[in-house]
Coordinates of C-alpha atoms and ligand atoms in Angstrom, one line a residue:
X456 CA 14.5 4.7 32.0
X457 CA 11.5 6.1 34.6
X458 CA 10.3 4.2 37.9
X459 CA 7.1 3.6 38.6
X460 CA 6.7 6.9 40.5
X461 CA 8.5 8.4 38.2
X462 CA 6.2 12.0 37.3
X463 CA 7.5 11.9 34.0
X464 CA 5.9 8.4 33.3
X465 CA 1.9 9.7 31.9
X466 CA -1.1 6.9 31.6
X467 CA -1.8 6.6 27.9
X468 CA -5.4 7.6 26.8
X469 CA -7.6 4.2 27.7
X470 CA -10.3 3.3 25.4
X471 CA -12.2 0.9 27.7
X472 CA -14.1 -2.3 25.7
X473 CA -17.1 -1.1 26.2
X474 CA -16.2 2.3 24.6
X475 CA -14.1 1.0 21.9
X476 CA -15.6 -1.8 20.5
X477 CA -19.1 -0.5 19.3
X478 CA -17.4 1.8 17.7
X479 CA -15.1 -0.1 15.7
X480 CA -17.2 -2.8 14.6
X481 CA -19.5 -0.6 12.2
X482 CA -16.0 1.1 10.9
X483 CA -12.8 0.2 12.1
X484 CA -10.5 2.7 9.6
X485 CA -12.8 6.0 10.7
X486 CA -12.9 5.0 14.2
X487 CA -9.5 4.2 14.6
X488 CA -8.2 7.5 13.2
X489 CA -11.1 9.9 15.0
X490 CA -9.4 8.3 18.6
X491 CA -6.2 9.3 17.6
X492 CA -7.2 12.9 16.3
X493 CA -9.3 13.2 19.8
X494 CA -6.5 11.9 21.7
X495 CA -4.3 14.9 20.2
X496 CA -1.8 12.3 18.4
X497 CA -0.9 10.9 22.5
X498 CA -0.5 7.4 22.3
X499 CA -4.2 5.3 23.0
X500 CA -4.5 2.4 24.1
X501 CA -7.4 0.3 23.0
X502 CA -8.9 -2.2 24.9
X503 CA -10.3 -5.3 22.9
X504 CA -10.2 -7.7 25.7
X505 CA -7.7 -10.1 25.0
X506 CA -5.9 -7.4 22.3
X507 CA -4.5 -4.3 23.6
X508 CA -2.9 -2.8 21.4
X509 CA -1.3 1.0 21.5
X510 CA -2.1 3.4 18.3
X511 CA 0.6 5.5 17.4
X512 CA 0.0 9.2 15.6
X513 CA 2.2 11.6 16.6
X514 CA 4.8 12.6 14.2
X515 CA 7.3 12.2 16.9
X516 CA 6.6 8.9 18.1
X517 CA 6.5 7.9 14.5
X518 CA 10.2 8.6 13.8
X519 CA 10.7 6.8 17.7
X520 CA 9.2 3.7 16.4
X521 CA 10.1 3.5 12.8
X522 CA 13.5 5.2 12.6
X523 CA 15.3 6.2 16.0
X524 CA 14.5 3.2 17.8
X525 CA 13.2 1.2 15.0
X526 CA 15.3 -2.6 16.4
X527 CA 13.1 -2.4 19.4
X528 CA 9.6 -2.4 16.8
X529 CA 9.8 -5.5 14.6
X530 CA 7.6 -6.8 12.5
X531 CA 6.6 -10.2 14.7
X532 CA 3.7 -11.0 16.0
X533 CA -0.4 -11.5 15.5
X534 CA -0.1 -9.0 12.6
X535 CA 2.2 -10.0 10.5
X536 CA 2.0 -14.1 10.9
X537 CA -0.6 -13.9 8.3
X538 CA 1.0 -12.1 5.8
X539 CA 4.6 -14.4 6.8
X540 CA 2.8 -17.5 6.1
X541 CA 3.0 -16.3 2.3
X542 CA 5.9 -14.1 2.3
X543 CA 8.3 -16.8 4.1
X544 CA 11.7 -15.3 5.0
X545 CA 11.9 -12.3 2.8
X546 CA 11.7 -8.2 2.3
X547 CA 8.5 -8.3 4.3
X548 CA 10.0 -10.2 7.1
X549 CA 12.7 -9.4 10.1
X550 CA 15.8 -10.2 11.2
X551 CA 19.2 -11.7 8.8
X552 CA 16.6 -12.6 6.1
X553 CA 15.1 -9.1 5.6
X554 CA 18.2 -7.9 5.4
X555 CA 20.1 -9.9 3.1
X556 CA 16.8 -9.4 0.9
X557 CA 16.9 -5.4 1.0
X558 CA 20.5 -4.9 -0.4
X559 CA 20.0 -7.1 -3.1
X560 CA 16.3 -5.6 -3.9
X561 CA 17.5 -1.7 -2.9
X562 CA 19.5 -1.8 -6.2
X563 CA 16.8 -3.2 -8.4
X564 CA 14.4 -0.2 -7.3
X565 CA 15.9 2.9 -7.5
X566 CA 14.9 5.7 -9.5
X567 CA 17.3 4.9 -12.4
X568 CA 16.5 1.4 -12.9
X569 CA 12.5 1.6 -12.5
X570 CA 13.0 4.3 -15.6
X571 CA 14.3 1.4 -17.1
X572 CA 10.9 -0.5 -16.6
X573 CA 9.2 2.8 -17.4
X574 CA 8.3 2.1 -21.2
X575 CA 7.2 -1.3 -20.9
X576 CA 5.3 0.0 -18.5
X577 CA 3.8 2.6 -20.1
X578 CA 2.7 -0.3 -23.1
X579 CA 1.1 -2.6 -20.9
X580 CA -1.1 -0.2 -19.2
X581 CA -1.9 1.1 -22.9
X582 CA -2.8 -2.2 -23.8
X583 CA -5.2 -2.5 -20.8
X584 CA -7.4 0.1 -22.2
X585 CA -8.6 -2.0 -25.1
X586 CA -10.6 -3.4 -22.6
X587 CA -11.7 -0.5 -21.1
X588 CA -12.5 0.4 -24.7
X589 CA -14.8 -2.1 -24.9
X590 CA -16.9 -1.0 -22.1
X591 CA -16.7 2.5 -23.1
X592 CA -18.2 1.6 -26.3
X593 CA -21.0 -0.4 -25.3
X594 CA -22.1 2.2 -22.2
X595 CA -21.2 -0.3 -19.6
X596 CA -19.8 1.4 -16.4
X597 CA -16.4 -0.4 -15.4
X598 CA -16.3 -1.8 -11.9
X599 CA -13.9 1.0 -10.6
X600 CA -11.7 -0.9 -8.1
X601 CA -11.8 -4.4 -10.2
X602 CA -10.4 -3.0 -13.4
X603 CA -7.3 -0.7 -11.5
X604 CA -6.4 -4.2 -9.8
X605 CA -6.6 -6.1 -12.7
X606 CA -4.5 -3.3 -14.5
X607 CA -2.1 -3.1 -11.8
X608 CA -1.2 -6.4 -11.5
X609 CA -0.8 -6.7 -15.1
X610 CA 1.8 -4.2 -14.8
X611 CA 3.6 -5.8 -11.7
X612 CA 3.9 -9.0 -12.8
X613 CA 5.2 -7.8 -16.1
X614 CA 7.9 -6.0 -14.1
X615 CA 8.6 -9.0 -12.7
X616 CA 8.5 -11.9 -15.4
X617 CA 8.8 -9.9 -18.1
X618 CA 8.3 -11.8 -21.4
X619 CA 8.6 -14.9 -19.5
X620 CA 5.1 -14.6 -18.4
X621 CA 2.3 -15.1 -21.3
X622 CA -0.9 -13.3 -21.1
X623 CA -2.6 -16.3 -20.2
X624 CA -0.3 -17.1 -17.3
X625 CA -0.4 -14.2 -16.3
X626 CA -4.2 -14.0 -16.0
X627 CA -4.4 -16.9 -14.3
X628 CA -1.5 -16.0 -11.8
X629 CA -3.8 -12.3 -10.9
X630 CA -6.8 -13.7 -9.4
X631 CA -4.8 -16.1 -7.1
X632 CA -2.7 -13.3 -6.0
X633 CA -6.0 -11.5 -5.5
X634 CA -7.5 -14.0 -3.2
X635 CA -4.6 -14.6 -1.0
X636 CA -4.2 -10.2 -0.3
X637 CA -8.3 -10.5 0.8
X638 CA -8.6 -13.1 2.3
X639 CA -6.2 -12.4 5.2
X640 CA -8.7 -9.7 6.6
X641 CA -10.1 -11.6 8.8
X642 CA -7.1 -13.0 10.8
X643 CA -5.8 -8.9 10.3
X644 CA -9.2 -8.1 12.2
X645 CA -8.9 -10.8 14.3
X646 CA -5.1 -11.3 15.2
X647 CA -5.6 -13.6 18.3
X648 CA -7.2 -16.5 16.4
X649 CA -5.0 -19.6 16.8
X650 CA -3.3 -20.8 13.8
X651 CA -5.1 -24.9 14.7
X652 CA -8.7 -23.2 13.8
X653 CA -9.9 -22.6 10.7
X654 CA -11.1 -19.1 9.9
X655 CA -13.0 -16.9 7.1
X656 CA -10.7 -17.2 4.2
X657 CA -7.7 -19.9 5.4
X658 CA -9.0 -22.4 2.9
X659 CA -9.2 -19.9 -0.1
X660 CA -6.1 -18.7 1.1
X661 CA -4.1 -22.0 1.4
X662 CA -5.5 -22.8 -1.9
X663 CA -4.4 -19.7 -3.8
X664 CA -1.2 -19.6 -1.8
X665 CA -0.6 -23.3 -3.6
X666 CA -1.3 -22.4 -6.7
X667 CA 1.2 -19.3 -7.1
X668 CA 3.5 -21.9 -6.3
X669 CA 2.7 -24.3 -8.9
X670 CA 2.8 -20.7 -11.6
X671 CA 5.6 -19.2 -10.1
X672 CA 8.4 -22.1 -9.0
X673 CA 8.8 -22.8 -12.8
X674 CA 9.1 -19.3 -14.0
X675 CA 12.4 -19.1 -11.6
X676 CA 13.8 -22.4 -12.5
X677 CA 13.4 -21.3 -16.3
X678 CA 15.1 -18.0 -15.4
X679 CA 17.9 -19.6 -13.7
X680 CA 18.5 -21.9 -16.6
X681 CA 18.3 -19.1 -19.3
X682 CA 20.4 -15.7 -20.0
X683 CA 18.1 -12.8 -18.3
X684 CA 15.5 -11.1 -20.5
X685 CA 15.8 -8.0 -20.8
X686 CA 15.5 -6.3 -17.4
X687 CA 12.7 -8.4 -15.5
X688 CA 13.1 -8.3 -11.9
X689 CA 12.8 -12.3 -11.8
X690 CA 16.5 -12.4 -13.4
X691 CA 17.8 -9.5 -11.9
X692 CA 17.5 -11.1 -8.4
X693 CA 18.4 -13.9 -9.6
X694 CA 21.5 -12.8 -10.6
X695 CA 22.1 -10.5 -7.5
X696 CA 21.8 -13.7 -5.3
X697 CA 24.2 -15.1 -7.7
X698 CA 26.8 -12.6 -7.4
X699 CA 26.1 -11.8 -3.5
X700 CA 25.7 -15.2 -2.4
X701 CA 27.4 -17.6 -5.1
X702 CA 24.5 -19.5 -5.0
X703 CA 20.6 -19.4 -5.6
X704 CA 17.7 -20.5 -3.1
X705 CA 14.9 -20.8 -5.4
X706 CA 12.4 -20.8 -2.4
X707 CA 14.1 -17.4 -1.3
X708 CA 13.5 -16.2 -5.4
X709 CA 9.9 -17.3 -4.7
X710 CA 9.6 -15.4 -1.4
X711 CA 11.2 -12.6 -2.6
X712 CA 8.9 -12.4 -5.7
X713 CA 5.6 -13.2 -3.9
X714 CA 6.7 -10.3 -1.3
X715 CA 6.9 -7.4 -3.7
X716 CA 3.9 -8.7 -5.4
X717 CA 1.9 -8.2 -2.4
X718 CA 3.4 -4.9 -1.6
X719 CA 2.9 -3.3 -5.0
X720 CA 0.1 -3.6 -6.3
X721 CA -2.9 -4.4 -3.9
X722 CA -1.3 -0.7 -2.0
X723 CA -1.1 0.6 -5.8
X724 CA -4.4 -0.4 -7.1
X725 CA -6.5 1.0 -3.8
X726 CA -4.8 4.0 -4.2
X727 CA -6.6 4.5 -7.8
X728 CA -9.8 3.3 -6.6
X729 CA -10.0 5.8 -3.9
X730 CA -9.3 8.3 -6.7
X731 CA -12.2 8.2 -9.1
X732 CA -14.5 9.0 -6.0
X733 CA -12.3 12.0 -5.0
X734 CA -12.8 13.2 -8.5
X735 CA -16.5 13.0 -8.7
X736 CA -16.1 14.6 -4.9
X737 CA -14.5 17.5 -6.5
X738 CA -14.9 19.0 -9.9
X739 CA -12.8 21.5 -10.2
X740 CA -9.6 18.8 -9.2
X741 CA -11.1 17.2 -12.1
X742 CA -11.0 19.6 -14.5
X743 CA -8.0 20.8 -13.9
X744 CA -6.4 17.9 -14.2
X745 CA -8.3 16.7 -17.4
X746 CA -7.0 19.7 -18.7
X747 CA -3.1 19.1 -17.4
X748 CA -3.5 15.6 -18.9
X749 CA -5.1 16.8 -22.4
X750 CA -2.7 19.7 -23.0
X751 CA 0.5 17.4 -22.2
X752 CA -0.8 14.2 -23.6
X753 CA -3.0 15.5 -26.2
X754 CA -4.7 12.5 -27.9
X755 CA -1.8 9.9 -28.5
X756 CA -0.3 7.2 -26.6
X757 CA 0.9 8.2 -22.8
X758 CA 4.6 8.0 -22.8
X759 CA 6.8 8.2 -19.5
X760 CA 8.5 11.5 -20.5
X761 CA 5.2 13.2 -20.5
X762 CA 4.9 12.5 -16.5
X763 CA 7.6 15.0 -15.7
X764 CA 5.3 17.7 -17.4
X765 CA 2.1 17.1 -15.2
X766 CA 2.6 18.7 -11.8
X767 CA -0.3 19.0 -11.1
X768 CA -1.3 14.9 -11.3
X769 CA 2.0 14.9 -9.0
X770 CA 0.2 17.2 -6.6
X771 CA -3.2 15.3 -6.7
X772 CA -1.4 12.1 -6.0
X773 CA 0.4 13.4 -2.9
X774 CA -3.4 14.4 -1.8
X775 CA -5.0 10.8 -2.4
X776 CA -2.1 9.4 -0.4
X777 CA -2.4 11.5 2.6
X778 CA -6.3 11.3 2.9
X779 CA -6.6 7.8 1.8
X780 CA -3.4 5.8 2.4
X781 CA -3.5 2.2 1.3
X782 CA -0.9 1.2 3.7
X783 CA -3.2 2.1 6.8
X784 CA -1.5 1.0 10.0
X785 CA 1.7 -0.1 10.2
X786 CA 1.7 -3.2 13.0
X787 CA 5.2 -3.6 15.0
X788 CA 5.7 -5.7 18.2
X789 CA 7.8 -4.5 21.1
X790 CA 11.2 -6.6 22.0
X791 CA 11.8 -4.7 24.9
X792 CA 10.0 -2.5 27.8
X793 CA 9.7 1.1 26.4
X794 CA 8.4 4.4 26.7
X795 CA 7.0 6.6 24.0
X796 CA 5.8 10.0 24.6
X797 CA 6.1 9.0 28.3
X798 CA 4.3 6.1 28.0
X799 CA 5.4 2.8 29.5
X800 CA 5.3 0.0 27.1
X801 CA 6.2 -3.4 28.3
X802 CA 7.8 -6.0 25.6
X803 CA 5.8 -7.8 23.6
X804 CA 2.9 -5.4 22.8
X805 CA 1.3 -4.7 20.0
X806 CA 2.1 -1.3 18.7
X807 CA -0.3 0.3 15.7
X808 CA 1.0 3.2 13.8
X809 CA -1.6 4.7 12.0
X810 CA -0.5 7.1 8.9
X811 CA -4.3 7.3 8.7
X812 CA -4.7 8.8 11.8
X813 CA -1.3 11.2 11.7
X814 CA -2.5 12.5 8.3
X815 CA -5.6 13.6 9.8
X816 CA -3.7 15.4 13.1
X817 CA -5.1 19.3 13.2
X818 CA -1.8 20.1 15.0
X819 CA 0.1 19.0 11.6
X820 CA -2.7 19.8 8.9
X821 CA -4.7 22.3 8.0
X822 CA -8.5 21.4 7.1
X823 CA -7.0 18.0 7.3
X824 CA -10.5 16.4 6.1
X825 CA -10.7 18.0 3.2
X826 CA -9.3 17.2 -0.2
X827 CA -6.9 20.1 -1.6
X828 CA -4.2 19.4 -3.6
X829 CA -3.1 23.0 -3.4
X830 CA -1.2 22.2 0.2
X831 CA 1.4 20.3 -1.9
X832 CA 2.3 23.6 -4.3
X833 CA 4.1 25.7 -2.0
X834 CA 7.1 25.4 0.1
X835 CA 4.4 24.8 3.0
X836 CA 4.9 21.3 2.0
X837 CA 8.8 21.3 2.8
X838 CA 7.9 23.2 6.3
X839 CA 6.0 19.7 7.7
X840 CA 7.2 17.8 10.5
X841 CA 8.9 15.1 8.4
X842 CA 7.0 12.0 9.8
X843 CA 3.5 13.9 9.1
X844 CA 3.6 12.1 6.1
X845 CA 4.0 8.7 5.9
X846 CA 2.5 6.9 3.2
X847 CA 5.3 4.7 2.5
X848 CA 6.6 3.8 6.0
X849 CA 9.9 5.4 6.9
X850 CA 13.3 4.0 8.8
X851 CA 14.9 1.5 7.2
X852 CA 11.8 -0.5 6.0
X853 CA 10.5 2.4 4.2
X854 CA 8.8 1.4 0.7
X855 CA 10.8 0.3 -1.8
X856 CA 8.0 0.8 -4.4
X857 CA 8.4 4.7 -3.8
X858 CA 9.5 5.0 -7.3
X859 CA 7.6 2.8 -9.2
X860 CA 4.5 4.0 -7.7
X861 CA 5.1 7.0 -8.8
X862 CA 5.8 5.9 -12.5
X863 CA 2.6 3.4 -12.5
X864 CA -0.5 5.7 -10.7
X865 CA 0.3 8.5 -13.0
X866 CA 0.6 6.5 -16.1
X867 CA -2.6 4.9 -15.5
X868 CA -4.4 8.0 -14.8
X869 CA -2.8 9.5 -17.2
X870 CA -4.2 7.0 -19.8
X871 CA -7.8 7.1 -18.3
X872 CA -7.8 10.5 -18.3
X873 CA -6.7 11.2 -21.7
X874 CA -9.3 9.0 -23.3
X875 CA -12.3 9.8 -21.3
X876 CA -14.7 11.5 -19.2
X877 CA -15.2 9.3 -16.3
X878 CA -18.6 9.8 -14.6
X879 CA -19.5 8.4 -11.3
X880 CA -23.0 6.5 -11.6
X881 CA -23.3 5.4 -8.6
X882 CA -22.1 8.2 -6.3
X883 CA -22.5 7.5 -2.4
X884 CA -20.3 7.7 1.0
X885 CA -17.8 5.6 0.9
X886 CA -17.0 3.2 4.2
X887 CA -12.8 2.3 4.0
X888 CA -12.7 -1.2 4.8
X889 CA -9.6 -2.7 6.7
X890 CA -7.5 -5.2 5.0
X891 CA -3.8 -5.6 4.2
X892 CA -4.8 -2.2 2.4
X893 CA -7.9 0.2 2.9
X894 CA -10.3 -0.3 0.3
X895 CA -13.7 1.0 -0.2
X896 CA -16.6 -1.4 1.0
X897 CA -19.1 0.2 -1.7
X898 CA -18.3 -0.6 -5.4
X899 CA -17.6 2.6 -7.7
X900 CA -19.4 2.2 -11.0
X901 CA -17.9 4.7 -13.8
X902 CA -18.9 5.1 -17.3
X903 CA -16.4 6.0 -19.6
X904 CA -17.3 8.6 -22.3
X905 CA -14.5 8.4 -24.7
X906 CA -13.2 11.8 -25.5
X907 CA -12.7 12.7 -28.8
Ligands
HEM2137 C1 0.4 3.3 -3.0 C2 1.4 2.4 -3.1 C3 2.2 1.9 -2.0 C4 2.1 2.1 -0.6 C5 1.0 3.0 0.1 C6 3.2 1.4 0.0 C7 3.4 1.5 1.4 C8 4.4 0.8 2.1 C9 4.7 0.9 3.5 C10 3.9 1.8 4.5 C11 5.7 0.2 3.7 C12 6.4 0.0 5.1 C13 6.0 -1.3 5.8 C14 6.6 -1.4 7.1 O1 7.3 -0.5 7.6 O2 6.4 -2.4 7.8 C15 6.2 -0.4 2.5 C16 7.2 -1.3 2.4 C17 7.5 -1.9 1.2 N1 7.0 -1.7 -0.1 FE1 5.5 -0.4 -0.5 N2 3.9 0.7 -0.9 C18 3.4 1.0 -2.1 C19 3.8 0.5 -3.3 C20 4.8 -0.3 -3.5 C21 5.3 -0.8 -4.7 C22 4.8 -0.4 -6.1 C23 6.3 -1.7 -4.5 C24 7.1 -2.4 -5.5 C25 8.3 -2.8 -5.5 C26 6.5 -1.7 -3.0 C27 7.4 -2.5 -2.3 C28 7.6 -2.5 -1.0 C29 8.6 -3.3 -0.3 C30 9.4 -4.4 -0.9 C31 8.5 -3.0 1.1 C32 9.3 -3.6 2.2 C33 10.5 -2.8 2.5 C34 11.3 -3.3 3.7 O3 10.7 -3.7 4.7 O4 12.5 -3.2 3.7 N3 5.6 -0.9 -2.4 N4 5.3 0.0 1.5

């Protein structure tokens, strides 16, 4: 480890208060992202008075923090108390609970088994477009962002009730989920708030957070008591805890449940927002992928076998998650004194990696603001520096979702896609707004001209 007069030991790149505040308050994501890309991908170091923490972009420093070195980054701290205060001990947590939680989720998401959810899923999300039916019909554009998160979360919490769930619960189970992922922003955007104030969004928090309780505690007891259905992750866990543990902690069920709701589908459902304005940005992306879509798909029901045969969707997705990654930053907090890229870091610190800001690095991307699905077709791709791309985290906490992602986006576009022309009414720059994912401030109005 370096001395203080150690040559090797560099200052990081200092954004003083008065430099780096104006500029994130009008926005944050942009901001964020254009200090990294100036800084070259060398660690920053913002200064936010009584936050400091360090932004992390440099592919290298990425697989320090995540993978090599990954016990000395945890996720503690002022970012992730507010999401822990829903979570509890669970996948999204630290320590002996995250860990007993990943090997008995690991199993329930791997390729094969999400296959298994494949067709169910593939009905719901055809069942969501009776609704979107209905607008198309009456020339009412769809709230672009609303409907992909109501769609989404119809999907996830089929995946993980099942037919336990009835529509109606179910409906009324989506906007609590809804409230608690939004309103966390503010103590996300304002970490050093003590827990004995109130702030913007603990109340409708608290109260949403209570009633997913009141939904989701019987669900699990009537899973325990009954043979599983079919493959819903609510028994499957269930029955891992079983098996691993000879008992079952239904508050552990619950945190486990709550946990991968949170990480699938608010991440999922930005994703597909994002897209209908990358579309409109871009024409010909369009067109060739309504054609992909039409020429696979033709005009009958989407089916998960048809995914394998759209490439191009494949590519297009890879695009949307590099320029717009849901997942943002990626908060860890040092245990130890440490040094990346030859910058000391003392224990305790808040440490920001920011796929937003690595995905963006000239040194890694070519014409890394524009859109171009075309830098996914070629062996270019397999060239990158591994950790240039890092939608889903990597190390050991890397997404478990990897695979149901990519069964879920494409079906959904798939299914839009096939059954209309989607025009942009309302076409404008879009600001990203930080949250427990990046969403658009500005709403995205589509009208849906059904196809024939
Ligand atoms: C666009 C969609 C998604 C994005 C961008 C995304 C992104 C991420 C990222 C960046 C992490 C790492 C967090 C960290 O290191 O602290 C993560 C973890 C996780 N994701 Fe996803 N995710 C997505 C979808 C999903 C889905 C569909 C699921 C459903 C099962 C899921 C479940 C999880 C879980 C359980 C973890 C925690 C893993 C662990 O810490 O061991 N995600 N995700």
């Amino acid at each position: 480890m370096p001395h203080a007069t150690d040559p090797s030991v560099t200052s990081p790149h200092v954004l003083p208060l008065h430099k780096a505040v104006p500029r994130l308050v009008k926005d944050p994501v942009t901001e964020l992202a254009r200090m990294g890309v100036e800084a070259r991908g060398k660690v920053v170091r913002l200064d936010l008075g009584p936050f400091r923490p360090y932004l992390i972009s440099h592919p290298d420093h990425v697989q320090q923090v995540l993978k090599t070195d990954w016990t000395n980054f945890v996720r503690e701290g002022m970012f992730w108390r507010p999401v822990q205060r829903v979570t509890g001990r669970s996948i999204l947590g630290e320590g002996d609970g995250w860990a007993s939680a990943r090997k008995i989720l690991q199993p329930l998401f791997t390729a094969r088994y999400t296959a298994s959810l494949a067709e169910d899923m593939a009905d719901i999300i055809h069942g969501c477009m009776a609704e979107l039916d209905g607008y198309a019909r009456a020339g009412r554009p769809i709230d672009g962002g609303h409907q992909m998160t109501s769609i989404v979360n119809q999907a996830v919490i089929k995946v993980l009730f099942g037919g336990r769930i009835s529509r109606e619960v179910a409906e009324r189970l989506q906007p609590e989920f809804a409230t608690c992922a939004t309103s966390i922003a503010f103590r996300l955007l304002v970490p050093f708030a003590p827990y004995s104030i109130k702030v913007p969004g603990d109340r409708a928090f608290l109260r949403s957070a209570k009633k997913i309780d009141e939904i989701v505690y019987p669900l699990i007891e009537q899973a325990r008591r009954e043979r599983p259905h079919s493959n819903e992750v609510v028994s499957a866990l269930i029955a891992a805890r079983l098996e691993q543990e000879g008992e079952v902690d239904l508050k552990q069920v619950r945190d486990d449940l709550v946990s991968i709701y949170g990480a699938a589908s608010e991440t999922t459902a930005m994703s597909l927002t994002w897209l209908w304005s990358v579309l409109h940005d871009h024409p010909e992306v369009n067109a060739r992928l309504q054609d992909e879509i039409a020429g696979v798909v033709g005009g009958g029901p989407v089916r998960p076998a048809h995914m394998e045969r759209l490439p191009y969707l494949r590519m297009v997705l890879q695009e949307l998650l590099r320029v717009h990654p849901s997942a943002w930053i990626i908060p860890r907090q040092t245990v130890a004194d440490t040094e990346i890229g030859g910058v000391r870091i003392k224990a305790g610190s808040q440490v920001l990696v920011s796929p937003y800001t690595t995905h963006r690095l000239p040194e890694f991307w070519e014409r890394p603001l524009e859109f171009d699905p075309e830098r996914w077709a070629d062996e270019r791709s397999a060239r990158r520096h591994r950790y240039a791309f890092i939608p889903f985290g990597a190390g050991p906490h890397v997404c478990l979702g990897q695979a149901l992602f990519y069964v879920e986006a494409p079906l959904v576009i798939a299914n839009v896609l096939s059954r209309y022309r989607q025009v942009l009414t309302n076409p404008q720059p879009l600001t990203p707004v930080p949250g427990a994912s990046v969403r658009p401030k500005e709403k995205l109005l589509l009208r849906l001209e059904p196809r024939r």
